[in-house]
Amino acid sequence: MPNTIEWSEEEMQLLIDLRKNRNNDYWRRFGRSKVPFWDEIAMKIQEDLGTVFTGVQASDKFKGMVKECKVSKILVKKKNEINYIYKKNIYY
């Protein structure tokens, strides 16, 4: 069983905010390693909240949240399509 790391809501929100606020910096590193970027994010989380994460953990968490968001949007869309079809069939 892989080790899981618990992130608080506050830590996740800071991670999102830091990544969002440094979006240009992230994309300017095109073709170069993003490891230093994520290490800086992890250090800022430690500075602000006292929680120690590695850059890899921060990167993995952010990617996981993006994936969860995309999956959630797909599921909501499918649910809405099913509801539309169901309602359409009831009224015809």
Coordinates of N, CA, C and O in Angstrom, one line a residue:
M1 N 0.8 -1.2 0.0 CA 0.0 0.0 0.0 C 0.9 1.2 0.0 O 1.8 1.4 0.8
P2 N 0.7 2.2 -1.0 CA 1.5 3.3 -1.0 C 1.3 4.3 0.1 O 0.2 4.3 0.7
N3 N 2.3 5.0 0.5 CA 2.2 6.0 1.5 C 1.3 7.2 1.0 O 1.5 7.7 -0.1
T4 N 0.3 7.6 1.8 CA -0.5 8.7 1.4 C -0.2 9.9 2.3 O 0.1 9.7 3.5
I5 N -0.2 11.0 1.8 CA 0.1 12.2 2.5 C -1.2 13.0 2.7 O -1.9 13.3 1.7
E6 N -1.6 13.3 3.9 CA -2.8 14.1 4.1 C -2.5 15.6 3.9 O -1.5 16.1 4.5
W7 N -3.3 16.3 3.2 CA -3.2 17.7 3.0 C -4.4 18.4 3.6 O -5.5 17.9 3.3
S8 N -4.2 19.4 4.4 CA -5.4 20.1 4.9 C -5.9 21.0 3.8 O -5.3 21.3 2.8
E9 N -7.2 21.5 4.1 CA -7.8 22.4 3.1 C -6.9 23.7 2.9 O -6.8 24.2 1.8
E10 N -6.4 24.2 4.0 CA -5.5 25.4 4.0 C -4.3 25.1 3.2 O -3.9 26.0 2.4
E11 N -3.7 23.9 3.3 CA -2.5 23.6 2.5 C -2.8 23.5 1.0 O -2.1 24.0 0.2
M12 N -3.9 22.9 0.7 CA -4.3 22.7 -0.7 C -4.7 24.1 -1.3 O -4.3 24.3 -2.4
Q13 N -5.3 24.9 -0.5 CA -5.7 26.3 -1.1 C -4.4 27.1 -1.3 O -4.3 27.8 -2.3
L14 N -3.4 27.0 -0.4 CA -2.2 27.7 -0.6 C -1.4 27.1 -1.8 O -0.9 27.9 -2.6
L15 N -1.4 25.8 -2.0 CA -0.8 25.2 -3.1 C -1.4 25.7 -4.4 O -0.7 26.1 -5.4
I16 N -2.8 25.8 -4.5 CA -3.5 26.3 -5.7 C -3.1 27.8 -5.9 O -2.8 28.2 -7.0
D17 N -3.1 28.6 -4.9 CA -2.9 30.0 -5.0 C -1.4 30.2 -5.5 O -1.2 31.1 -6.3
L18 N -0.5 29.5 -4.9 CA 0.9 29.7 -5.3 C 1.1 29.3 -6.7 O 1.8 30.0 -7.5
R19 N 0.6 28.2 -7.1 CA 0.7 27.7 -8.5 C 0.1 28.7 -9.5 O 0.6 29.1 -10.5
K20 N -1.1 29.2 -9.1 CA -1.9 30.2 -9.9 C -1.1 31.5 -10.0 O -0.9 32.0 -11.1
N21 N -0.6 32.0 -8.9 CA 0.1 33.3 -8.9 C 1.5 33.2 -9.6 O 2.0 34.2 -10.0
R22 N 2.0 32.0 -9.8 CA 3.3 31.9 -10.5 C 3.1 31.1 -11.8 O 4.1 30.5 -12.3
N23 N 2.0 31.2 -12.4 CA 1.7 30.5 -13.6 C 2.7 30.9 -14.7 O 3.2 30.0 -15.5
N24 N 3.0 32.2 -14.9 CA 3.9 32.6 -15.9 C 5.3 32.0 -15.7 O 5.9 31.6 -16.7
D25 N 5.7 32.0 -14.5 CA 7.0 31.5 -14.1 C 7.0 30.0 -14.5 O 8.0 29.5 -15.0
Y26 N 5.9 29.3 -14.2 CA 5.9 27.9 -14.5 C 6.0 27.6 -16.0 O 6.8 26.8 -16.4
W27 N 5.3 28.4 -16.8 CA 5.3 28.1 -18.2 C 6.6 28.7 -18.9 O 7.0 28.2 -20.0
R28 N 7.3 29.6 -18.3 CA 8.5 30.1 -18.8 C 9.6 29.0 -18.7 O 10.6 29.1 -19.4
R29 N 9.4 28.1 -17.9 CA 10.4 27.0 -17.7 C 10.2 25.9 -18.8 O 10.7 24.8 -18.7
F30 N 9.5 26.2 -19.8 CA 9.2 25.2 -20.9 C 10.5 24.6 -21.4 O 11.5 25.3 -21.7
G31 N 10.5 23.3 -21.5 CA 11.7 22.5 -21.9 C 12.7 22.4 -20.8 O 13.7 21.7 -21.0
R32 N 12.5 23.0 -19.7 CA 13.5 22.9 -18.6 C 12.8 22.1 -17.5 O 11.5 22.1 -17.4
S33 N 13.6 21.7 -16.6 CA 13.0 20.9 -15.5 C 12.1 21.8 -14.6 O 12.5 23.0 -14.3
K34 N 11.0 21.3 -14.2 CA 10.1 22.0 -13.3 C 10.4 21.7 -11.8 O 9.7 22.2 -11.0
V35 N 11.4 20.9 -11.6 CA 11.7 20.5 -10.2 C 12.0 21.7 -9.3 O 11.4 21.8 -8.2
P36 N 12.8 22.6 -9.8 CA 13.1 23.8 -8.9 C 11.8 24.6 -8.6 O 11.7 25.1 -7.5
F37 N 10.9 24.7 -9.6 CA 9.7 25.4 -9.4 C 8.9 24.8 -8.2 O 8.5 25.5 -7.3
W38 N 8.7 23.5 -8.3 CA 7.9 22.8 -7.2 C 8.7 22.8 -5.9 O 8.0 22.8 -4.9
D39 N 10.0 22.7 -5.9 CA 10.7 22.9 -4.7 C 10.5 24.2 -4.0 O 10.3 24.3 -2.8
E40 N 10.4 25.3 -4.8 CA 10.1 26.6 -4.3 C 8.7 26.7 -3.7 O 8.5 27.3 -2.7
I41 N 7.8 26.1 -4.4 CA 6.4 26.0 -3.9 C 6.4 25.3 -2.5 O 5.7 25.8 -1.6
A42 N 7.0 24.2 -2.5 CA 7.1 23.4 -1.2 C 7.7 24.2 -0.1 O 7.2 24.2 1.1
M43 N 8.8 24.9 -0.4 CA 9.4 25.8 0.6 C 8.5 26.9 1.1 O 8.5 27.2 2.3
K44 N 7.7 27.5 0.2 CA 6.8 28.6 0.5 C 5.7 28.0 1.4 O 5.3 28.7 2.4
I45 N 5.2 26.8 1.2 CA 4.2 26.2 2.0 C 4.8 26.0 3.4 O 4.1 26.3 4.4
Q46 N 6.0 25.5 3.5 CA 6.6 25.3 4.8 C 6.8 26.7 5.5 O 6.6 26.8 6.7
E47 N 7.2 27.7 4.8 CA 7.4 29.0 5.3 C 6.1 29.6 5.9 O 6.1 30.1 7.0
D48 N 5.0 29.5 5.2 CA 3.8 30.0 5.5 C 3.0 29.2 6.6 O 2.4 29.8 7.5
L49 N 3.1 27.9 6.4 CA 2.2 27.1 7.3 C 3.0 26.1 8.2 O 2.4 25.5 9.1
G50 N 4.3 26.0 8.0 CA 5.1 25.1 8.8 C 5.0 23.7 8.4 O 5.6 22.8 9.2
T51 N 4.4 23.3 7.3 CA 4.2 22.0 6.9 C 5.3 21.6 5.9 O 5.5 22.4 5.0
V52 N 6.0 20.5 6.1 CA 7.1 20.1 5.2 C 6.6 19.1 4.2 O 6.1 18.0 4.5
F53 N 6.6 19.6 2.9 CA 6.4 18.7 1.8 C 7.6 18.9 0.8 O 8.3 19.9 0.8
T54 N 7.8 17.9 0.0 CA 8.8 18.0 -1.0 C 8.2 18.6 -2.2 O 7.0 18.6 -2.4
G55 N 9.1 19.0 -3.2 CA 8.6 19.5 -4.4 C 7.8 18.5 -5.2 O 6.8 18.8 -5.8
V56 N 8.3 17.2 -5.1 CA 7.6 16.1 -5.8 C 6.2 15.9 -5.2 O 5.2 15.7 -5.9
Q57 N 6.1 16.0 -3.9 CA 4.8 15.9 -3.3 C 3.8 17.0 -3.7 O 2.7 16.8 -3.9
A58 N 4.4 18.2 -3.7 CA 3.5 19.3 -4.1 C 3.1 19.2 -5.6 O 1.9 19.4 -5.9
S59 N 4.0 18.8 -6.4 CA 3.6 18.6 -7.9 C 2.6 17.5 -8.0 O 1.6 17.7 -8.7
D60 N 2.8 16.4 -7.3 CA 1.9 15.2 -7.4 C 0.5 15.6 -6.9 O -0.5 15.3 -7.5
K61 N 0.5 16.4 -5.8 CA -0.8 16.8 -5.3 C -1.5 17.7 -6.2 O -2.7 17.6 -6.5
F62 N -0.8 18.7 -6.8 CA -1.5 19.6 -7.7 C -2.0 18.9 -8.9 O -3.1 19.1 -9.4
K63 N -1.2 18.0 -9.5 CA -1.6 17.2 -10.7 C -2.8 16.4 -10.3 O -3.8 16.2 -11.1
G64 N -2.8 15.8 -9.1 CA -4.0 15.0 -8.7 C -5.3 15.8 -8.5 O -6.3 15.4 -8.9
M65 N -5.1 17.0 -8.0 CA -6.3 17.9 -7.9 C -6.8 18.3 -9.3 O -8.0 18.4 -9.5
V66 N -5.9 18.6 -10.2 CA -6.4 18.9 -11.6 C -7.1 17.8 -12.2 O -8.2 17.9 -12.8
K67 N -6.6 16.6 -12.0 CA -7.2 15.4 -12.6 C -8.6 15.2 -11.9 O -9.6 14.9 -12.6
E68 N -8.7 15.3 -10.6 CA -10.0 15.1 -9.9 C -11.0 16.1 -10.4 O -12.1 15.8 -10.6
C69 N -10.5 17.4 -10.7 CA -11.4 18.4 -11.2 C -11.9 18.0 -12.6 O -13.1 18.2 -12.8
K70 N -11.1 17.6 -13.4 CA -11.5 17.2 -14.8 C -12.4 16.0 -14.7 O -13.4 16.0 -15.4
V71 N -12.2 15.0 -13.9 CA -13.0 13.9 -13.8 C -14.4 14.3 -13.2 O -15.4 13.9 -13.7
S72 N -14.4 15.2 -12.3 CA -15.7 15.7 -11.7 C -16.5 16.4 -12.7 O -17.7 16.2 -12.8
K73 N -15.8 17.2 -13.6 CA -16.6 17.9 -14.6 C -17.2 17.0 -15.6 O -18.3 17.1 -16.1
I74 N -16.4 15.9 -16.0 CA -16.9 14.9 -16.9 C -18.1 14.2 -16.3 O -19.2 14.0 -16.9
L75 N -18.0 13.8 -15.0 CA -19.1 13.1 -14.3 C -20.4 14.0 -14.2 O -21.5 13.5 -14.5
V76 N -20.2 15.3 -13.9 CA -21.3 16.2 -13.9 C -22.0 16.3 -15.2 O -23.2 16.3 -15.4
K77 N -21.2 16.4 -16.3 CA -21.7 16.6 -17.6 C -22.5 15.3 -18.0 O -23.6 15.4 -18.5
K78 N -22.0 14.1 -17.7 CA -22.7 12.9 -18.0 C -24.0 12.8 -17.2 O -25.0 12.4 -17.8
K79 N -23.9 13.2 -16.0 CA -25.1 13.2 -15.2 C -26.2 14.1 -15.7 O -27.4 13.7 -15.8
N80 N -25.8 15.3 -16.1 CA -26.7 16.2 -16.7 C -27.3 15.7 -18.1 O -28.5 15.9 -18.3
E81 N -26.5 15.0 -18.8 CA -27.0 14.5 -20.1 C -28.0 13.4 -19.8 O -29.0 13.3 -20.5
I82 N -27.7 12.5 -18.8 CA -28.6 11.5 -18.5 C -29.9 12.0 -18.0 O -31.0 11.6 -18.4
N83 N -29.9 13.1 -17.1 CA -31.1 13.7 -16.6 C -31.9 14.3 -17.7 O -33.1 14.3 -17.8
Y84 N -31.2 14.9 -18.7 CA -31.9 15.6 -19.9 C -32.6 14.5 -20.7 O -33.8 14.7 -21.0
I85 N -31.9 13.4 -20.9 CA -32.6 12.3 -21.7 C -33.7 11.7 -20.9 O -34.8 11.5 -21.5
Y86 N -33.6 11.5 -19.6 CA -34.6 11.0 -18.8 C -35.8 11.9 -18.8 O -37.0 11.5 -19.0
K87 N -35.6 13.2 -18.6 CA -36.7 14.2 -18.6 C -37.4 14.3 -19.9 O -38.6 14.4 -20.1
K88 N -36.6 14.2 -21.0 CA -37.1 14.2 -22.4 C -38.0 13.1 -22.6 O -39.1 13.2 -23.2
N89 N -37.6 11.9 -22.1 CA -38.5 10.7 -22.4 C -39.7 10.7 -21.6 O -40.7 10.1 -22.0
I90 N -39.7 11.3 -20.4 CA -40.9 11.4 -19.6 C -42.0 12.3 -20.2 O -43.2 12.0 -20.2
Y91 N -41.5 13.3 -20.9 CA -42.5 14.3 -21.4 C -42.9 14.0 -22.8 O -43.8 14.6 -23.4
Y92 N -42.4 12.9 -23.4 CA -42.8 12.6 -24.8 C -43.6 11.3 -24.8 O -43.7 10.5 -24.1

